[in-house]
Amino acid sequence: MLAKRIIPCLDVDKGRVVKGKKFLNIEDVADPVELAKRYNREGADELVFYDITASNEERDIFLDVVESVAREISIPFSVGGGIRTIDDINRVLRSGAEKVSINSAAVNNPDLIRQAAAKFGSQCIVLSIDAKETAEGKYEVFINGGRKNTGLDAIQWAKHGEQLGAGELVINAIDTDGEKSGYNLALTKAIADAVNIPVVASGGAGKLEHFSTVLKEANADAALAASVFHYQEIPIPELKEYLQKENIIVRR
Amino acid sequence: MIAIIDYDAGNIKSLQFALDKLGVESVLTKDPKQIQVANSIIVPGVGAFRDAIASLNNLGMAEVIKQEAAKGKPVLGICLGMQLFYETSFEDGEWEGLGLLKGTVNRITDAVKVPHMGWNTLTKHIDNNLFKDIPEDSFVYFVHSYAVGGNYEKETLVASSQYGGIIPAIVQKDNVVGIQFHPEKSGAVGLQLLTNYLEMIS
């Protein structure tokens, strides 16, 4: 039986893991390789690294981090942040990542998803969507780290992404990000029910129940979180034990 | 020395790192001579079938892999690498594979989410050395949209997984071994499987 996945997310800035709230107020947390090793040991199912810097010089530092992580862990991980071209994707995959996560660049150039899926296979192309509720029940896609509203409907964009060849969606709910009040269930469910590719819920995890709710009620295939894991507010072994008791299939 | 076939696609580093951890020397190569002198060949995963088989043909590696496999050299295909061992793939068209194993590669049914992505359990069919010290129902990491289809030789099936039907997960025919999931990314279970393979070929 396919297990639901628990995915710690590591935002990396200049070679360090940082934690932002609603994409602002960046705080330093840890060394990415050490944190990745800890998660590997604790039974995380997958990791996500977002490179939140953008300059070329910092990009090379980040690729070194990717390679060091790949050397140290034996679980899959994806990499996102600033990926704009086929060459960027190639470099990230060749540094040891399983998947790449594309966000703003896909909105600016949807054909990137199609080309990337054709070249590397859909299974390694993740479309990451930052969505915000702009009117009652209406979610729009934001880019550039949550700063710019594209006016695209999030559910339509998710479906379009699937058609273009994305193999997975990460749905980041901007409104709940960093609030620890739970995932955005309505948004996650609307997208999970609209597509036939795996959906990763992101933004808002604060308690054990938030994970079971989004995996059960919102049909998410995986739940992503950052600070609750980084600061060990929710240890992964405890979370897995809890989810198993809730009759959710997890890898233990 | 193990030759890992370099066909310009996907994540090969993780596999090299896993072999490093297990203390085995490996080389990433496109050089037919290096493939000939290696004591085992690994065809790694990730990528699209059409591009992969075209690269293998264009670089002259397809012929070498077939010749070496025919001589009895152990060859291991991982994920797409395993799929390349079969006769035909229907990934975005119809493409001829290496034909080391009988069968076709087909898209996973849309009755389930495709790709098949994440940790799934293994069911053992043959108790051979490849499965040594691996508990039944162990979770391993899959990420693929295509899988070996209904007309493969059932006696080659070492282990399978369930996802919209049966997914051949480990297959073996003499010196040819295919693994559909990623042992290099499947935690301790994956490393044990690679260890078993390395013991088998040494």
mmCIF file of C-alpha atoms in Angstrom, chain B:
data_model
loop_
_atom_site.group_PDB
_atom_site.id
_atom_site.type_symbol
_atom_site.label_atom_id
_atom_site.label_comp_id
_atom_site.label_asym_id
_atom_site.label_seq_id
_atom_site.Cartn_x
_atom_site.Cartn_y
_atom_site.Cartn_z
ATOM 1 C CA MET B 1 34.640 -1.759 -10.853
ATOM 2 C CA ILE B 2 31.029 -1.071 -11.739
ATOM 3 C CA ALA B 3 30.232 0.937 -14.857
ATOM 4 C CA ILE B 4 27.249 3.262 -14.417
ATOM 5 C CA ILE B 5 25.899 4.174 -17.820
ATOM 6 C CA ASP B 6 25.827 7.936 -18.398
ATOM 7 C CA TYR B 7 23.091 8.889 -20.808
ATOM 8 C CA ASP B 8 22.792 12.547 -19.902
ATOM 9 C CA ALA B 9 19.570 12.456 -17.966
ATOM 10 C CA GLY B 10 18.517 12.592 -14.377
ATOM 11 C CA ASN B 11 20.019 11.992 -11.007
ATOM 12 C CA ILE B 12 22.951 9.618 -11.118
ATOM 13 C CA LYS B 13 24.894 11.132 -8.211
ATOM 14 C CA SER B 14 22.721 9.492 -5.547
ATOM 15 C CA LEU B 15 23.501 6.058 -6.925
ATOM 16 C CA GLN B 16 27.231 6.812 -6.992
ATOM 17 C CA PHE B 17 27.063 8.060 -3.407
ATOM 18 C CA ALA B 18 25.213 4.913 -2.317
ATOM 19 C CA LEU B 19 27.855 2.708 -3.941
ATOM 20 C CA ASP B 20 30.585 4.818 -2.291
ATOM 21 C CA LYS B 21 28.926 4.218 1.069
ATOM 22 C CA LEU B 22 28.974 0.486 0.414
ATOM 23 C CA GLY B 23 32.661 0.703 -0.458
ATOM 24 C CA VAL B 24 32.341 -0.226 -4.123
ATOM 25 C CA GLU B 25 34.262 1.476 -6.864
ATOM 26 C CA SER B 26 32.124 2.801 -9.690
ATOM 27 C CA VAL B 27 32.620 4.971 -12.723
ATOM 28 C CA LEU B 28 30.088 7.042 -14.606
ATOM 29 C CA THR B 29 30.821 6.397 -18.248
ATOM 30 C CA LYS B 30 29.826 6.647 -21.893
ATOM 31 C CA ASP B 31 32.914 4.766 -23.024
ATOM 32 C CA PRO B 32 32.167 1.306 -24.499
ATOM 33 C CA LYS B 33 35.691 0.118 -23.559
ATOM 34 C CA GLN B 34 35.147 0.984 -19.922
ATOM 35 C CA ILE B 35 31.820 -0.849 -20.026
ATOM 36 C CA GLN B 36 33.544 -3.911 -21.461
ATOM 37 C CA VAL B 37 36.151 -4.101 -18.700
ATOM 38 C CA ALA B 38 33.737 -3.430 -15.813
ATOM 39 C CA ASN B 39 32.581 -6.445 -13.780
ATOM 40 C CA SER B 40 29.015 -5.164 -13.675
ATOM 41 C CA ILE B 41 26.932 -2.600 -15.542
ATOM 42 C CA ILE B 42 24.273 -0.425 -13.950
ATOM 43 C CA VAL B 43 21.766 1.396 -16.126
ATOM 44 C CA PRO B 44 20.338 4.070 -13.827
ATOM 45 C CA GLY B 45 16.915 5.652 -13.715
ATOM 46 C CA VAL B 46 15.094 8.935 -14.316
ATOM 47 C CA GLY B 47 14.320 10.448 -17.673
ATOM 48 C CA ALA B 48 12.153 9.735 -20.668
ATOM 49 C CA PHE B 49 12.378 6.381 -22.499
ATOM 50 C CA ARG B 50 12.691 7.827 -25.992
ATOM 51 C CA ASP B 51 15.607 10.127 -25.113
ATOM 52 C CA ALA B 52 17.327 7.443 -23.073
ATOM 53 C CA ILE B 53 17.239 4.733 -25.732
ATOM 54 C CA ALA B 54 18.241 7.262 -28.417
ATOM 55 C CA SER B 55 21.277 8.281 -26.315
ATOM 56 C CA LEU B 56 22.253 4.657 -25.723
ATOM 57 C CA ASN B 57 22.015 3.926 -29.447
ATOM 58 C CA ASN B 58 23.773 7.087 -30.587
ATOM 59 C CA LEU B 59 26.652 6.641 -28.178
ATOM 60 C CA GLY B 60 27.078 3.002 -29.195
ATOM 61 C CA MET B 61 26.276 1.830 -25.673
ATOM 62 C CA ALA B 62 23.128 -0.151 -26.477
ATOM 63 C CA GLU B 63 25.088 -2.696 -28.502
ATOM 64 C CA VAL B 64 27.803 -3.027 -25.836
ATOM 65 C CA ILE B 65 25.275 -3.553 -23.038
ATOM 66 C CA LYS B 66 23.537 -6.268 -25.098
ATOM 67 C CA GLN B 67 26.837 -7.991 -25.905
ATOM 68 C CA GLU B 68 28.066 -7.891 -22.311
ATOM 69 C CA ALA B 69 24.726 -9.125 -20.975
ATOM 70 C CA ALA B 70 24.801 -11.979 -23.501
ATOM 71 C CA LYS B 71 28.268 -12.953 -22.212
ATOM 72 C CA GLY B 72 26.800 -13.263 -18.728
ATOM 73 C CA LYS B 73 28.034 -10.017 -17.184
ATOM 74 C CA PRO B 74 25.705 -8.897 -14.376
ATOM 75 C CA VAL B 75 23.606 -5.932 -15.471
ATOM 76 C CA LEU B 76 21.305 -3.989 -13.171
ATOM 77 C CA GLY B 77 18.658 -1.569 -14.394
ATOM 78 C CA ILE B 78 17.089 0.882 -11.974
ATOM 79 C CA CYS B 79 13.708 2.544 -12.667
ATOM 80 C CA LEU B 80 13.875 3.699 -16.291
ATOM 81 C CA GLY B 81 17.035 1.580 -16.552
ATOM 82 C CA MET B 82 14.962 -1.526 -15.805
ATOM 83 C CA GLN B 83 12.327 -0.476 -18.352
ATOM 84 C CA LEU B 84 15.037 -0.081 -21.018
ATOM 85 C CA PHE B 85 15.797 -3.821 -20.637
ATOM 86 C CA TYR B 86 12.404 -4.762 -22.112
ATOM 87 C CA GLU B 87 11.424 -5.164 -25.762
ATOM 88 C CA THR B 88 9.062 -2.238 -26.232
ATOM 89 C CA SER B 89 7.916 0.861 -24.376
ATOM 90 C CA PHE B 90 4.705 2.736 -25.060
ATOM 91 C CA GLU B 91 5.875 5.926 -23.353
ATOM 92 C CA ASP B 92 4.778 8.759 -25.691
ATOM 93 C CA GLY B 93 4.799 6.532 -28.768
ATOM 94 C CA GLU B 94 6.301 3.109 -29.346
ATOM 95 C CA TRP B 95 10.009 2.572 -28.815
ATOM 96 C CA GLU B 96 12.220 -0.441 -29.081
ATOM 97 C CA GLY B 97 14.174 -1.234 -25.922
ATOM 98 C CA LEU B 98 17.258 -3.369 -25.378
ATOM 99 C CA GLY B 99 15.257 -6.598 -25.411
ATOM 100 C CA LEU B 100 17.204 -8.287 -22.605
ATOM 101 C CA LEU B 101 13.883 -9.228 -21.017
ATOM 102 C CA LYS B 102 10.601 -10.183 -22.647
ATOM 103 C CA GLY B 103 7.703 -7.803 -22.153
ATOM 104 C CA THR B 104 6.472 -4.276 -22.687
ATOM 105 C CA VAL B 105 6.395 -1.067 -20.687
ATOM 106 C CA ASN B 106 2.995 0.571 -20.380
ATOM 107 C CA ARG B 107 1.465 3.572 -18.681
ATOM 108 C CA ILE B 108 0.096 2.941 -15.192
ATOM 109 C CA THR B 109 -3.718 2.977 -15.207
ATOM 110 C CA ASP B 110 -5.423 6.342 -14.706
ATOM 111 C CA ALA B 111 -7.645 4.662 -12.098
ATOM 112 C CA VAL B 112 -4.891 5.742 -9.691
ATOM 113 C CA LYS B 113 -2.817 8.909 -9.538
ATOM 114 C CA VAL B 114 0.031 8.860 -12.020
ATOM 115 C CA PRO B 115 2.994 9.064 -11.368
ATOM 116 C CA HIS B 116 3.154 6.348 -8.758
ATOM 117 C CA MET B 117 5.117 8.433 -6.302
ATOM 118 C CA GLY B 118 6.220 7.633 -2.800
ATOM 119 C CA TRP B 119 6.839 4.716 -0.458
ATOM 120 C CA ASN B 120 5.078 1.461 -1.236
ATOM 121 C CA THR B 121 5.385 -2.052 0.181
ATOM 122 C CA LEU B 122 7.127 -5.015 -1.415
ATOM 123 C CA THR B 123 5.587 -8.477 -1.724
ATOM 124 C CA LYS B 124 8.057 -11.290 -2.184
ATOM 125 C CA HIS B 125 7.499 -13.851 -4.982
ATOM 126 C CA ILE B 126 10.846 -15.636 -5.064
ATOM 127 C CA ASP B 127 13.009 -16.072 -2.007
ATOM 128 C CA ASN B 128 16.417 -15.530 -3.552
ATOM 129 C CA ASN B 129 19.626 -13.861 -2.394
ATOM 130 C CA LEU B 130 18.517 -10.469 -3.687
ATOM 131 C CA PHE B 131 15.870 -10.399 -0.983
ATOM 132 C CA LYS B 132 18.159 -11.525 1.844
ATOM 133 C CA ASP B 133 17.573 -9.667 5.136
ATOM 134 C CA ILE B 134 14.739 -7.610 3.667
ATOM 135 C CA PRO B 135 11.516 -8.026 5.649
ATOM 136 C CA GLU B 136 8.285 -8.729 3.766
ATOM 137 C CA ASP B 137 6.184 -5.556 3.335
ATOM 138 C CA SER B 138 9.222 -3.266 3.521
ATOM 139 C CA PHE B 139 8.590 0.214 2.161
ATOM 140 C CA VAL B 140 10.674 1.363 -0.810
ATOM 141 C CA TYR B 141 10.578 4.573 -2.818
ATOM 142 C CA PHE B 142 8.908 4.561 -6.237
ATOM 143 C CA VAL B 143 8.603 7.371 -8.708
ATOM 144 C CA HIS B 144 7.419 6.364 -12.171
ATOM 145 C CA SER B 145 4.518 6.731 -14.593
ATOM 146 C CA TYR B 146 5.198 3.597 -16.645
ATOM 147 C CA ALA B 147 5.636 0.024 -15.530
ATOM 148 C CA VAL B 148 6.370 -3.398 -16.968
ATOM 149 C CA GLY B 149 3.134 -4.817 -18.321
ATOM 150 C CA GLY B 150 1.186 -8.066 -18.411
ATOM 151 C CA ASN B 151 3.216 -10.077 -20.900
ATOM 152 C CA TYR B 152 6.517 -10.345 -19.030
ATOM 153 C CA GLU B 153 7.872 -13.724 -17.929
ATOM 154 C CA LYS B 154 6.223 -14.353 -14.564
ATOM 155 C CA GLU B 155 9.071 -16.547 -13.361
ATOM 156 C CA THR B 156 11.349 -13.481 -13.445
ATOM 157 C CA LEU B 157 9.280 -11.695 -10.794
ATOM 158 C CA VAL B 158 11.197 -11.520 -7.487
ATOM 159 C CA ALA B 159 9.018 -8.886 -5.791
ATOM 160 C CA SER B 160 6.064 -6.726 -6.648
ATOM 161 C CA SER B 161 4.053 -3.839 -5.345
ATOM 162 C CA GLN B 162 0.359 -3.001 -5.692
ATOM 163 C CA TYR B 163 -0.656 0.234 -7.394
ATOM 164 C CA GLY B 164 -3.679 0.110 -9.670
ATOM 165 C CA GLY B 165 -2.673 -3.524 -10.253
ATOM 166 C CA ILE B 166 0.561 -5.397 -9.882
ATOM 167 C CA ILE B 167 3.779 -3.419 -10.367
ATOM 168 C CA PRO B 168 6.844 -5.597 -11.020
ATOM 169 C CA ALA B 169 9.283 -4.139 -8.487
ATOM 170 C CA ILE B 170 12.280 -6.487 -8.682
ATOM 171 C CA VAL B 171 12.846 -8.829 -11.616
ATOM 172 C CA GLN B 172 15.682 -11.190 -12.343
ATOM 173 C CA LYS B 173 16.580 -13.439 -15.238
ATOM 174 C CA ASP B 174 19.989 -14.993 -14.713
ATOM 175 C CA ASN B 175 22.520 -12.130 -14.838
ATOM 176 C CA VAL B 176 19.934 -9.454 -15.671
ATOM 177 C CA VAL B 177 18.311 -7.680 -12.707
ATOM 178 C CA GLY B 178 15.758 -4.875 -12.817
ATOM 179 C CA ILE B 179 14.568 -2.734 -9.929
ATOM 180 C CA GLN B 180 11.617 -0.417 -10.588
ATOM 181 C CA PHE B 181 11.991 1.661 -7.409
ATOM 182 C CA HIS B 182 15.052 3.585 -6.284
ATOM 183 C CA PRO B 183 17.173 1.466 -3.917
ATOM 184 C CA GLU B 184 19.600 4.365 -3.554
ATOM 185 C CA LYS B 185 16.716 6.427 -2.142
ATOM 186 C CA SER B 186 14.933 3.756 -0.137
ATOM 187 C CA GLY B 187 16.654 4.174 3.196
ATOM 188 C CA ALA B 188 18.162 1.134 4.946
ATOM 189 C CA VAL B 189 16.075 -1.347 2.915
ATOM 190 C CA GLY B 190 17.431 0.046 -0.349
ATOM 191 C CA LEU B 191 21.020 -0.124 0.859
ATOM 192 C CA GLN B 192 20.477 -3.739 1.936
ATOM 193 C CA LEU B 193 19.164 -4.567 -1.532
ATOM 194 C CA LEU B 194 22.211 -2.962 -3.167
ATOM 195 C CA THR B 195 24.438 -4.862 -0.733
ATOM 196 C CA ASN B 196 22.700 -8.097 -1.735
ATOM 197 C CA TYR B 197 23.229 -7.298 -5.410
ATOM 198 C CA LEU B 198 26.907 -6.530 -4.831
ATOM 199 C CA GLU B 199 27.359 -9.813 -2.937
ATOM 200 C CA MET B 200 25.629 -11.650 -5.737
ATOM 201 C CA ILE B 201 28.024 -10.314 -8.382
ATOM 202 C CA SER B 202 31.242 -10.564 -6.376
#
